[in-house]
Coordinates of C-alpha atoms and ligand atoms in Angstrom, one line a residue:
X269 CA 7.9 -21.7 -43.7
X270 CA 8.3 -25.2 -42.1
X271 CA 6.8 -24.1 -38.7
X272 CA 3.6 -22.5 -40.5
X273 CA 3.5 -25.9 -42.0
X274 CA 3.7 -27.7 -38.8
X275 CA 1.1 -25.3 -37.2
X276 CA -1.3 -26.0 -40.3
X277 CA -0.6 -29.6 -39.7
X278 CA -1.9 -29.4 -36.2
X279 CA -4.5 -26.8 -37.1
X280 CA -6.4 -30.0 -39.4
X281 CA -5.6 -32.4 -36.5
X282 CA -7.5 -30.3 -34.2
X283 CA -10.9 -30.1 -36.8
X284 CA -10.9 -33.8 -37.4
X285 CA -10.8 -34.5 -33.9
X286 CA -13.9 -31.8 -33.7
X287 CA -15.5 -33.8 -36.6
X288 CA -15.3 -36.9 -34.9
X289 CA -16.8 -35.8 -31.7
X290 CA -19.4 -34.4 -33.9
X291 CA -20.1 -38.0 -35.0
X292 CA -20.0 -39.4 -32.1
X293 CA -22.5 -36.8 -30.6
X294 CA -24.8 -37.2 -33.6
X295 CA -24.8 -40.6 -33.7
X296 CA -26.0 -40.7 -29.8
X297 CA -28.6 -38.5 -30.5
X298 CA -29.8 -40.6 -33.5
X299 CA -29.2 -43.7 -31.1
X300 CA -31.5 -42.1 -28.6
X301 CA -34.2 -40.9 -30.9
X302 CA -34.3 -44.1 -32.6
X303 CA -34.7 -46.4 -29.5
X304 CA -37.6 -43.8 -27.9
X305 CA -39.3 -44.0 -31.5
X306 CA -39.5 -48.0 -31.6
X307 CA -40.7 -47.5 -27.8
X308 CA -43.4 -45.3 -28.9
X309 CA -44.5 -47.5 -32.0
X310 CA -44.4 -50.8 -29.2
X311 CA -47.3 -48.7 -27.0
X312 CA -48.7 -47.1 -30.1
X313 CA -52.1 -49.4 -29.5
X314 CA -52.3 -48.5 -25.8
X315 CA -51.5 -44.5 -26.1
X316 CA -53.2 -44.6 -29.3
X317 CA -56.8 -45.2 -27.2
X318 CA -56.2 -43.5 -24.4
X319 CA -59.0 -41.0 -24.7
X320 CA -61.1 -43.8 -24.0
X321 CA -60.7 -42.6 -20.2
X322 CA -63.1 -39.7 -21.5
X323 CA -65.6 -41.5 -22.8
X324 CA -65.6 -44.8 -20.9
X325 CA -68.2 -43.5 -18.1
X326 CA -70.5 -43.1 -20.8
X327 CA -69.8 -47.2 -21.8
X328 CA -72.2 -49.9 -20.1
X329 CA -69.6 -52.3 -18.5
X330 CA -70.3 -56.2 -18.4
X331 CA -72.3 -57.0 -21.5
X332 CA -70.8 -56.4 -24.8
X333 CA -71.9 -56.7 -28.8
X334 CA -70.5 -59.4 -30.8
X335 CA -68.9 -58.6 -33.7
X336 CA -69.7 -61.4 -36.8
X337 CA -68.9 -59.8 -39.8
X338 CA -66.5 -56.5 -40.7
X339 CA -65.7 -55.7 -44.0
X340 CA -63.6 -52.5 -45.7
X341 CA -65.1 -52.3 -49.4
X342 CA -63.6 -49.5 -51.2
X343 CA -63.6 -46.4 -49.0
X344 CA -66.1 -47.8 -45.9
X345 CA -66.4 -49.7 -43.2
X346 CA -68.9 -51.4 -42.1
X347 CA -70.2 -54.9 -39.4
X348 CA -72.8 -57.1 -38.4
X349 CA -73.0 -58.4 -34.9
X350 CA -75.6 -59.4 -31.6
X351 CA -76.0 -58.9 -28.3
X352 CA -77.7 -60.0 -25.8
X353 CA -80.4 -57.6 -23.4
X354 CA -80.6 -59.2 -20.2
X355 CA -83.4 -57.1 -18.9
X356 CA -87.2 -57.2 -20.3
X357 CA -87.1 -53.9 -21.3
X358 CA -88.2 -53.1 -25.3
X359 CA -85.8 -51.0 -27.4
X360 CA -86.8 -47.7 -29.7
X361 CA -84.0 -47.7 -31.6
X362 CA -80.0 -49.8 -32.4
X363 CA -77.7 -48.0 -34.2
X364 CA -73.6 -48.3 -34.7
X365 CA -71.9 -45.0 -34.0
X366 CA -68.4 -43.4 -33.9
X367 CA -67.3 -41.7 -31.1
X368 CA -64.8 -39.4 -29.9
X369 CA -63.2 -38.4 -26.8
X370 CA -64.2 -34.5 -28.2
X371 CA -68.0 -35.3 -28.7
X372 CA -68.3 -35.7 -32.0
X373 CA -70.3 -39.2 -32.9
X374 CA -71.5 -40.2 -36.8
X375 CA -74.3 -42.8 -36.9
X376 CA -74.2 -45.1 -39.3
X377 CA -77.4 -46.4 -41.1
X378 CA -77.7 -49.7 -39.4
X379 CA -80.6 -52.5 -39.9
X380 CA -81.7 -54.3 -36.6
X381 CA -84.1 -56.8 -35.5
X382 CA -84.7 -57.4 -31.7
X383 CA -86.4 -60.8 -30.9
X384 CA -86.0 -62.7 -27.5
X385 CA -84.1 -60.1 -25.7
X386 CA -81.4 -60.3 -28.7
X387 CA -80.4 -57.4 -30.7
X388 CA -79.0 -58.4 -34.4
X389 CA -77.6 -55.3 -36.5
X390 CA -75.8 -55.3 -39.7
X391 CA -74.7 -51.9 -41.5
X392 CA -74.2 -53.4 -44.7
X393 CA -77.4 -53.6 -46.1
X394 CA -75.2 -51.9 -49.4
X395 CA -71.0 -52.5 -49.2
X396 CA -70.1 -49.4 -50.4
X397 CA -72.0 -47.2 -48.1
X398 CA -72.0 -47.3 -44.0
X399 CA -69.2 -45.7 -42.5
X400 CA -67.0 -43.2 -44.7
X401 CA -63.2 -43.7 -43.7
X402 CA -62.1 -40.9 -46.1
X403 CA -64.2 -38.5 -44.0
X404 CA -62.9 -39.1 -40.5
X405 CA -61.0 -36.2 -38.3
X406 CA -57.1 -36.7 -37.1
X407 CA -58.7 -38.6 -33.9
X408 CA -59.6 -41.8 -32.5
X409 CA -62.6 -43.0 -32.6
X410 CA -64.3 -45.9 -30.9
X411 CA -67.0 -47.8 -32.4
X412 CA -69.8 -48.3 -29.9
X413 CA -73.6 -50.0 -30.1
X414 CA -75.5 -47.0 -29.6
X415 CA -79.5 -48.8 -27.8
X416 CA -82.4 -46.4 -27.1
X417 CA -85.0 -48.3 -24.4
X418 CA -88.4 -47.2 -24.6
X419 CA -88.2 -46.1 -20.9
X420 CA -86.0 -43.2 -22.7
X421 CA -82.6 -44.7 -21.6
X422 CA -79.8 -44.4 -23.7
X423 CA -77.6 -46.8 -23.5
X424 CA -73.6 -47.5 -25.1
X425 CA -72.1 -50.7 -25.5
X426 CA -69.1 -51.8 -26.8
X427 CA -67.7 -54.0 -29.5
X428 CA -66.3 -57.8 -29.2
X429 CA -64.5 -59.7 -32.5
X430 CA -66.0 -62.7 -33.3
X431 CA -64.7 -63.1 -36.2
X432 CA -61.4 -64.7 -37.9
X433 CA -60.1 -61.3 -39.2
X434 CA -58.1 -59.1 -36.9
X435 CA -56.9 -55.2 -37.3
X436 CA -56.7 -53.9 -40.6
X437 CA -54.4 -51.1 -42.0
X438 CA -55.9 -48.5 -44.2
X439 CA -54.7 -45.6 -46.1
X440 CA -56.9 -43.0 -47.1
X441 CA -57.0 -41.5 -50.8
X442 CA -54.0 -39.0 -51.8
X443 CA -55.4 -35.3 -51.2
X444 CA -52.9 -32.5 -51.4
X445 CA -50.2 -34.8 -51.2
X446 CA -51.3 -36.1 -47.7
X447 CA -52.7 -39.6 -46.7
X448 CA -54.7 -40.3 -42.9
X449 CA -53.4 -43.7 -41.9
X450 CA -56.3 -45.3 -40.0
X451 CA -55.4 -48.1 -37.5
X452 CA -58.6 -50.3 -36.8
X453 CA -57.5 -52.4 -33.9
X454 CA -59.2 -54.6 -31.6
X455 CA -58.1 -54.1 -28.4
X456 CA -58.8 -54.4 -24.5
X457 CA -58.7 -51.4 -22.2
X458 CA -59.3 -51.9 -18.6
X459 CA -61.0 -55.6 -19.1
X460 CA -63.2 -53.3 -21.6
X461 CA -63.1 -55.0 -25.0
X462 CA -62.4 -52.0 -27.7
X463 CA -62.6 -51.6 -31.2
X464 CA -61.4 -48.5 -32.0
X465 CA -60.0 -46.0 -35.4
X466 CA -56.7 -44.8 -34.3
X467 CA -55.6 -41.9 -37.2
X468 CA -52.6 -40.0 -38.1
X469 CA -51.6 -38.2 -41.5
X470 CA -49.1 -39.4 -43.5
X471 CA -46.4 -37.6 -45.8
X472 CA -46.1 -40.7 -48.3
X473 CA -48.0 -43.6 -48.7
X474 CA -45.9 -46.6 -48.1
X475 CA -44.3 -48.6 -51.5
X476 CA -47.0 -51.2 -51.4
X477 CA -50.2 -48.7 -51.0
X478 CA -51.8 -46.8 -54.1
X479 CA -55.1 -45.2 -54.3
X480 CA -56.2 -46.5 -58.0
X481 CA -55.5 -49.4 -59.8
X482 CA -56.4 -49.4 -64.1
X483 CA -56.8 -52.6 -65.2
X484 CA -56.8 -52.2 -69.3
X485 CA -59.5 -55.0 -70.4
X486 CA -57.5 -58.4 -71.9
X487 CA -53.8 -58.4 -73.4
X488 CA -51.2 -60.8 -74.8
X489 CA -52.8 -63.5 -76.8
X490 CA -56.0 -62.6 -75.7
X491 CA -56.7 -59.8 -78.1
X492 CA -60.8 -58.8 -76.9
X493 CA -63.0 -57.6 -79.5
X494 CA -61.8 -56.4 -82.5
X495 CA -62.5 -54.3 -85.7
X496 CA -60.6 -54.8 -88.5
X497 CA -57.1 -54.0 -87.3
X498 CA -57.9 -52.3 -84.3
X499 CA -58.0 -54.7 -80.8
X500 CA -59.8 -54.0 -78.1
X501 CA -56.6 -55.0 -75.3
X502 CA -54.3 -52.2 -77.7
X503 CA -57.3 -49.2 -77.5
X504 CA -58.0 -50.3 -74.0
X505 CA -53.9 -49.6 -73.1
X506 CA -53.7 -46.5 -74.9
X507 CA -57.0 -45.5 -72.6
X508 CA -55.4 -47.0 -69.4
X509 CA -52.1 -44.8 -69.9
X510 CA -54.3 -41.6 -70.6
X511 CA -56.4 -41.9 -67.9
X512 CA -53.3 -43.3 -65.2
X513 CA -51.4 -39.4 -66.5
X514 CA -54.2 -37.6 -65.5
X515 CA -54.9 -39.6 -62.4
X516 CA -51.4 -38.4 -61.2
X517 CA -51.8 -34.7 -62.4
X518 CA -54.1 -34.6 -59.9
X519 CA -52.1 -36.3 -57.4
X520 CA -53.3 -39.9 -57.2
X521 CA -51.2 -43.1 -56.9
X522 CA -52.1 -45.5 -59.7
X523 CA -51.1 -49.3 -60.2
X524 CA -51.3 -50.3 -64.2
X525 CA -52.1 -54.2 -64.1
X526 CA -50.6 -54.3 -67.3
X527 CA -48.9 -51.5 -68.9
X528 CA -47.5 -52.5 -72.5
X529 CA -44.3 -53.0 -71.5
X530 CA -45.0 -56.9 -70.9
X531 CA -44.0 -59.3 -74.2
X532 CA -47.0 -61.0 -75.5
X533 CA -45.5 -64.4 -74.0
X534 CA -45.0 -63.1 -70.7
X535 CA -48.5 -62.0 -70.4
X536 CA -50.4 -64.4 -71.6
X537 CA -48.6 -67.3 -69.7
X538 CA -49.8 -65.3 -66.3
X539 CA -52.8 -66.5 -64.8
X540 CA -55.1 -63.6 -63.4
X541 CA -54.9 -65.3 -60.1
X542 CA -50.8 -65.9 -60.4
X543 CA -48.6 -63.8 -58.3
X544 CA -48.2 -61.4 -61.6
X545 CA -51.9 -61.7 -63.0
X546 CA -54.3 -58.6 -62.8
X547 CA -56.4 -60.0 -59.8
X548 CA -53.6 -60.7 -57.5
X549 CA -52.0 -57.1 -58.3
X550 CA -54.9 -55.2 -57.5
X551 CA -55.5 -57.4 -54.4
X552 CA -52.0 -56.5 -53.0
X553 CA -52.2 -53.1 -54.1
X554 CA -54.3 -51.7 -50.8
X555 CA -56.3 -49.7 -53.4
X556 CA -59.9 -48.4 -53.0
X557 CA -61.0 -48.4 -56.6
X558 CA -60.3 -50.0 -59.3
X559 CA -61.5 -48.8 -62.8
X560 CA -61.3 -52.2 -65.5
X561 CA -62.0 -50.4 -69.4
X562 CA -63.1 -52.2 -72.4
X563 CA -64.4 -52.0 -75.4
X564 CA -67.9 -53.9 -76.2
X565 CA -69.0 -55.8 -79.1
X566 CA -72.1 -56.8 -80.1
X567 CA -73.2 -60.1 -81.9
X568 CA -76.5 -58.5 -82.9
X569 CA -77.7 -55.2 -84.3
X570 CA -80.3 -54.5 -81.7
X571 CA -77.7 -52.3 -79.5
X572 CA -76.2 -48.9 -81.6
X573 CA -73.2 -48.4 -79.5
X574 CA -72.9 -46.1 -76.4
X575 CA -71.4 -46.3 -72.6
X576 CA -71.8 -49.3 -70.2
X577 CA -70.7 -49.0 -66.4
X578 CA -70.8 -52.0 -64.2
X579 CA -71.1 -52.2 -61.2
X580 CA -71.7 -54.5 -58.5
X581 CA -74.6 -55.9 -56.9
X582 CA -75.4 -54.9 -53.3
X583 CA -74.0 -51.7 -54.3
X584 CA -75.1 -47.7 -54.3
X585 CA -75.0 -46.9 -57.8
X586 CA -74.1 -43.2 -57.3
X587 CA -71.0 -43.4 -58.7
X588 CA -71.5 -46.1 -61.5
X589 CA -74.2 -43.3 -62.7
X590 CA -72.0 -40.5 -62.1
X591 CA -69.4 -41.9 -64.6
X592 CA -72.0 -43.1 -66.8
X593 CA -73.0 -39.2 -66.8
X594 CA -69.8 -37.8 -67.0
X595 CA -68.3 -40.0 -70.0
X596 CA -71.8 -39.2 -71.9
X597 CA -71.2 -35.7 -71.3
X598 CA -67.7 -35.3 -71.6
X599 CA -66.6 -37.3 -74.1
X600 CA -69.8 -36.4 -76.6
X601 CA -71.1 -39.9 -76.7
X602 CA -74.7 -41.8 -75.7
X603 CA -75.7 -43.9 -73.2
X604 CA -76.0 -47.8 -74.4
X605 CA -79.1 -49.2 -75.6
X606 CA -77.9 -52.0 -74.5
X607 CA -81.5 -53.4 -72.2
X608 CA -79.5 -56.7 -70.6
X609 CA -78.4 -56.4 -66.8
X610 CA -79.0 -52.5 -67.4
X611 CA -80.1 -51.0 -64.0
X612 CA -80.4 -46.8 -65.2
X613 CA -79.0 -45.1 -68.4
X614 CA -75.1 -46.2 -68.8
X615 CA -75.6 -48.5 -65.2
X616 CA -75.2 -52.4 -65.5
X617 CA -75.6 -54.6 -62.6
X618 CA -74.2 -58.4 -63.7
X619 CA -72.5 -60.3 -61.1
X620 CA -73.6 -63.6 -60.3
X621 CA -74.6 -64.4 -57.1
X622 CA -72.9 -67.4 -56.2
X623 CA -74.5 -67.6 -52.8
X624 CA -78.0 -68.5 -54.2
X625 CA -76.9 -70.8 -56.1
X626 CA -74.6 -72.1 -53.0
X627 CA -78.3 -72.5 -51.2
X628 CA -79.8 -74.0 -54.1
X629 CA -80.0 -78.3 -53.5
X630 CA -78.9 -78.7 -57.0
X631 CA -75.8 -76.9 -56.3
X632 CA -72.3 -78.2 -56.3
X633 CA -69.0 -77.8 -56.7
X634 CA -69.1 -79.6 -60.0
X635 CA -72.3 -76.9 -61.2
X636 CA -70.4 -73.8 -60.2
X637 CA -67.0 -74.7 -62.0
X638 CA -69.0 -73.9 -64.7
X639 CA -69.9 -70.4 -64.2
X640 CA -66.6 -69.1 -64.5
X641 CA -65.7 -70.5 -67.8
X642 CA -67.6 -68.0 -69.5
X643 CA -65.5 -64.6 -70.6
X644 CA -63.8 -63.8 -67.1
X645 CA -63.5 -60.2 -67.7
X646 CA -66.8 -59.0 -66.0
X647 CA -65.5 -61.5 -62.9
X648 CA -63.0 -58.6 -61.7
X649 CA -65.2 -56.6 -59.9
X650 CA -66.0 -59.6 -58.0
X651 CA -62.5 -61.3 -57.4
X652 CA -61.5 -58.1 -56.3
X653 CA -64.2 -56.9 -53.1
X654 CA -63.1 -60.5 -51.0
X655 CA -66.0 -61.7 -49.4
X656 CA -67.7 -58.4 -50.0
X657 CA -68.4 -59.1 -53.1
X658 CA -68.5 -62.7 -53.0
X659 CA -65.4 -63.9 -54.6
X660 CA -65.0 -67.5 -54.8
X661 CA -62.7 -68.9 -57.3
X662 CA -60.6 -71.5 -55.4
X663 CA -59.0 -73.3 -57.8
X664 CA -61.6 -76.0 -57.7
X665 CA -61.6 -75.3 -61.7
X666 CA -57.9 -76.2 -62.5
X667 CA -58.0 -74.0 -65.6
X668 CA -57.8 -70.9 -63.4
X669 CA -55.9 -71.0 -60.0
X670 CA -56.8 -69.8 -57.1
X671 CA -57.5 -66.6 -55.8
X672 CA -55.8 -66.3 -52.9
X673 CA -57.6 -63.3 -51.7
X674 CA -61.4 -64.7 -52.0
X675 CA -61.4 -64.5 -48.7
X676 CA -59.9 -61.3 -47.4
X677 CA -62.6 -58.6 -45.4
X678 CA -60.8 -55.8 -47.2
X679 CA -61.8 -55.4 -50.9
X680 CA -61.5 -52.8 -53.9
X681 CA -64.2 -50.9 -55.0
X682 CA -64.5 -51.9 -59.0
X683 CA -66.2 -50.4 -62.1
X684 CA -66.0 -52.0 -65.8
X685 CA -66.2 -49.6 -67.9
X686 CA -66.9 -50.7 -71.6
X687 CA -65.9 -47.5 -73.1
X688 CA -68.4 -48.1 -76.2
X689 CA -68.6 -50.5 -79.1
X690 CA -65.5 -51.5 -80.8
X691 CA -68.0 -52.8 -84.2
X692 CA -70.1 -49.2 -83.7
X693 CA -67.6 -46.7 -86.4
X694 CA -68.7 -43.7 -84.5
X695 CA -68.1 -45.0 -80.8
X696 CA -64.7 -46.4 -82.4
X697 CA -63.3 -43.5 -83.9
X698 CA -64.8 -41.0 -81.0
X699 CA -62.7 -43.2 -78.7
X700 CA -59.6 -43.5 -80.8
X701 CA -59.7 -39.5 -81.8
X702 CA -60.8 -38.5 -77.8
X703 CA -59.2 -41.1 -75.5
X704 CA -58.2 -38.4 -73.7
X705 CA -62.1 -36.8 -73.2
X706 CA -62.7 -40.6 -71.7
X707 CA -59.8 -39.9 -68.9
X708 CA -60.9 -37.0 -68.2
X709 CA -64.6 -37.6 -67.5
X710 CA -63.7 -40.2 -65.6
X711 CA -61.0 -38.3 -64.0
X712 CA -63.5 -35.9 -62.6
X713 CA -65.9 -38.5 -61.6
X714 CA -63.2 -39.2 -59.0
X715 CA -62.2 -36.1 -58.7
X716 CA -65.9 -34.9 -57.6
X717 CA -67.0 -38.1 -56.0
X718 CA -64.0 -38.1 -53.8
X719 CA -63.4 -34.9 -53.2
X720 CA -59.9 -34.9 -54.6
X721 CA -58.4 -31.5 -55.6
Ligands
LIG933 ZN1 -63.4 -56.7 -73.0

């Protein structure tokens, strides 16, 4: 009995000294792994645009576009930029493409003029049109000035940043549980300035990235519009939480700027530009749309209820119309009759363009303070798209911060959606009986629009 013991004894010796050998084995092969992994992400830029070498015969070497102005709004890309033409030689045609290393090049609908041997182009006649990062291949591409001469020569040139902003992370929308991360660096190959789209698919998006942010209108103290006991911030939650469950049944990542679980103290001391207020959230949340929903009122009787979307200016309205359609249609309820700002049934276009007024002699700091202290609500589209769509507040007006993102080149794509009229008894109880016909229209406006399954 004692010896079996002893044997026994010996028997577990022998498989914990296996184990740790094991360990040690495995924890060489993670050491190894590990260490070539960083290596890989440390040349990532350089073996990312490799396939340049394909390509770059094709490149005109020596004189390069300039780069002013690049902006991600939303779900595109898009620039502005010169260059010089150093012979005499008239042009048919400028136009900025994407190319890749496999032939494939997308043109995107680009505006030039050429005057004294200078080509200017800009892409972004609207912000959220030009180039469609959602529809790009697993591939790099490299975005090239594509010049037809009238002698028939077609010539490539590539890219230089002139600008203050540098490379810019983006993560596609959530489709089938898989993101395309798309690296948009400025780099230098072989004294040949680049900009180019390296992509790769993702299994998660990281912590900080989510497709859609809600923003329910008002909240805390500020109550909105109201009918007897019903408050526009309370209807506008219940919507927001509706719409964010069926924006995840199909897959999507959604940021709530508020979500009901603040207390009334807590939200209304935040600022929308403090580090918790709505406009900073959706800034940091690397989101490409943002849907805002409220609930109208109106102070005279000329307007019988009904949907308002709105957009922003220097926009294609496709989608603004398509939600305006799809909440008519879904949710049994009327375009607005609403005539103010309105651009097409259910479409609205009112953001103030604070450049004009920039230009105008009369115009000061002192004058434009002023603009903002009207209802801020309709300002989120704006403080939202950077300097696509102009936001400005910098905390020149003490009453409401600073937005610390007025300046950024990458900006969310925002609707407001005033879900109907809070003093209108059939648009209020259609939205309180069928909050979830609301979501859902505008849940397969995304769905459609973005091709989301
Ligand atoms: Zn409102």
């Amino acid at each position: 009995m004692k010896r079996k013991k002893k044997r026994r004894y010996k028997k577990n010796e022998l498989i914990s000294k296996r184990m740790i050998m094991f360990i040690v084995i495995i924890a060489i092969i993670a050491l190894i792994y590990f260490t070539s992994a960083n290596k890989n992400k440390e040349n990532a830029s350089v073996n990312a645009f490799s396939s340049i070498n394909e390509i770059v015969d094709e490149i005109e070497t020596g004189t390069y576009a300039n780069i002013n102005r690049y902006i991600v709004y939303g779900t595109h890309f898009n620039i502005e930029g010169d260059m010089d033409i150093s012979e005499n030689n008239s042009i048919e045609s400028a136009k900025v493409v994407a190319k890749t290393a496999s032939g494939e090049e997308i043109g995107i609908d680009t505006e030039y003029t050429y005057e004294n041997n200078q080509i200017s182009f800009s892409t972004l006649k609207e912000i959220n049109t030009g180039l469609d990062l959602e529809s790009l291949k697993v591939e790099d591409y490299y975005i090239l000035l594509k010049v037809e001469f009238s002698n028939n020569e077609t010539k490539y040139y590539s890219l230089t940043n002139d600008t203050e902003y540098g490379n810019i992370e983006y993560y596609t929308l959530t489709r089938n549980h898989s993101n395309n991360r798309i690296n948009i660096d400025f780099t230098t190959i072989d004294n040949m300035p680049i900009l180019g789209f390296h992509i790769t698919t993702v299994k998660e998006l990281p912590d900080n990235v989510y497709d859609v942010v809600i923003d329910p209108g008002h909240g805390g103290s500020d109550v909105g519009a109201v009918n007897g006991r019903y408050m526009e911030s309370e209807i506008a939650l219940d919507c927001a939480l509706e719409l964010k469950k069926q924006l995840e049944d199909i897959g999507l990542k959604v940021l709530l700027t508020r979500d009901g679980t603040e207390s009334e103290e807590e939200y209304t001391m935040y600022n929308i530009y403090d580090k918790d207020g709505r406009v900073t959230m959706a800034n940091e949340s690397h989101a490409k749309i943002l849907i805002s929903l409220h609930l109208n009122s109106n102070l005279s009787d000329n307007v019988d209820g009904g949907v308002e979307i709105y957009a922003s200016s220097n926009s294609d309205l496709t989608f603004a119309k398509k939600l305006a359609d799809d909440i008519v249609e879904t949710a049994k309820t009327e375009y607005s009759t609403n005539q103010t700002d309105k651009v097409e049934d259910g479409v609205y276009v009112r953001t103030i363009e604070v450049e004009d007024q920039k230009n105008e002699a009369s115009f000061s700091r002192e004058n434009y303070k002023g603009i903002f202290d009207s209802i801020p609500y309709l300002y989120i589209i704006r403080e939202i798209g950077g300097i696509a769509t102009g936001a400005y507040v910098d905390g020149t007006n003490k009453a409401y911060g600073a937005n610390e993102y007025r300046n950024s080149n990458v900006g969310i794509e925002g609707y407001l959606v005033e879900l109907g009229y809070i003093n209108v008894d059939e648009d209020l109880d259609n939205i309180l009986e069928n909050a979830d016909l609301y979501a859902q229209a505008i849940t397969n406006s995304i769905t459609n629009f973005y091709g989301i399954k």
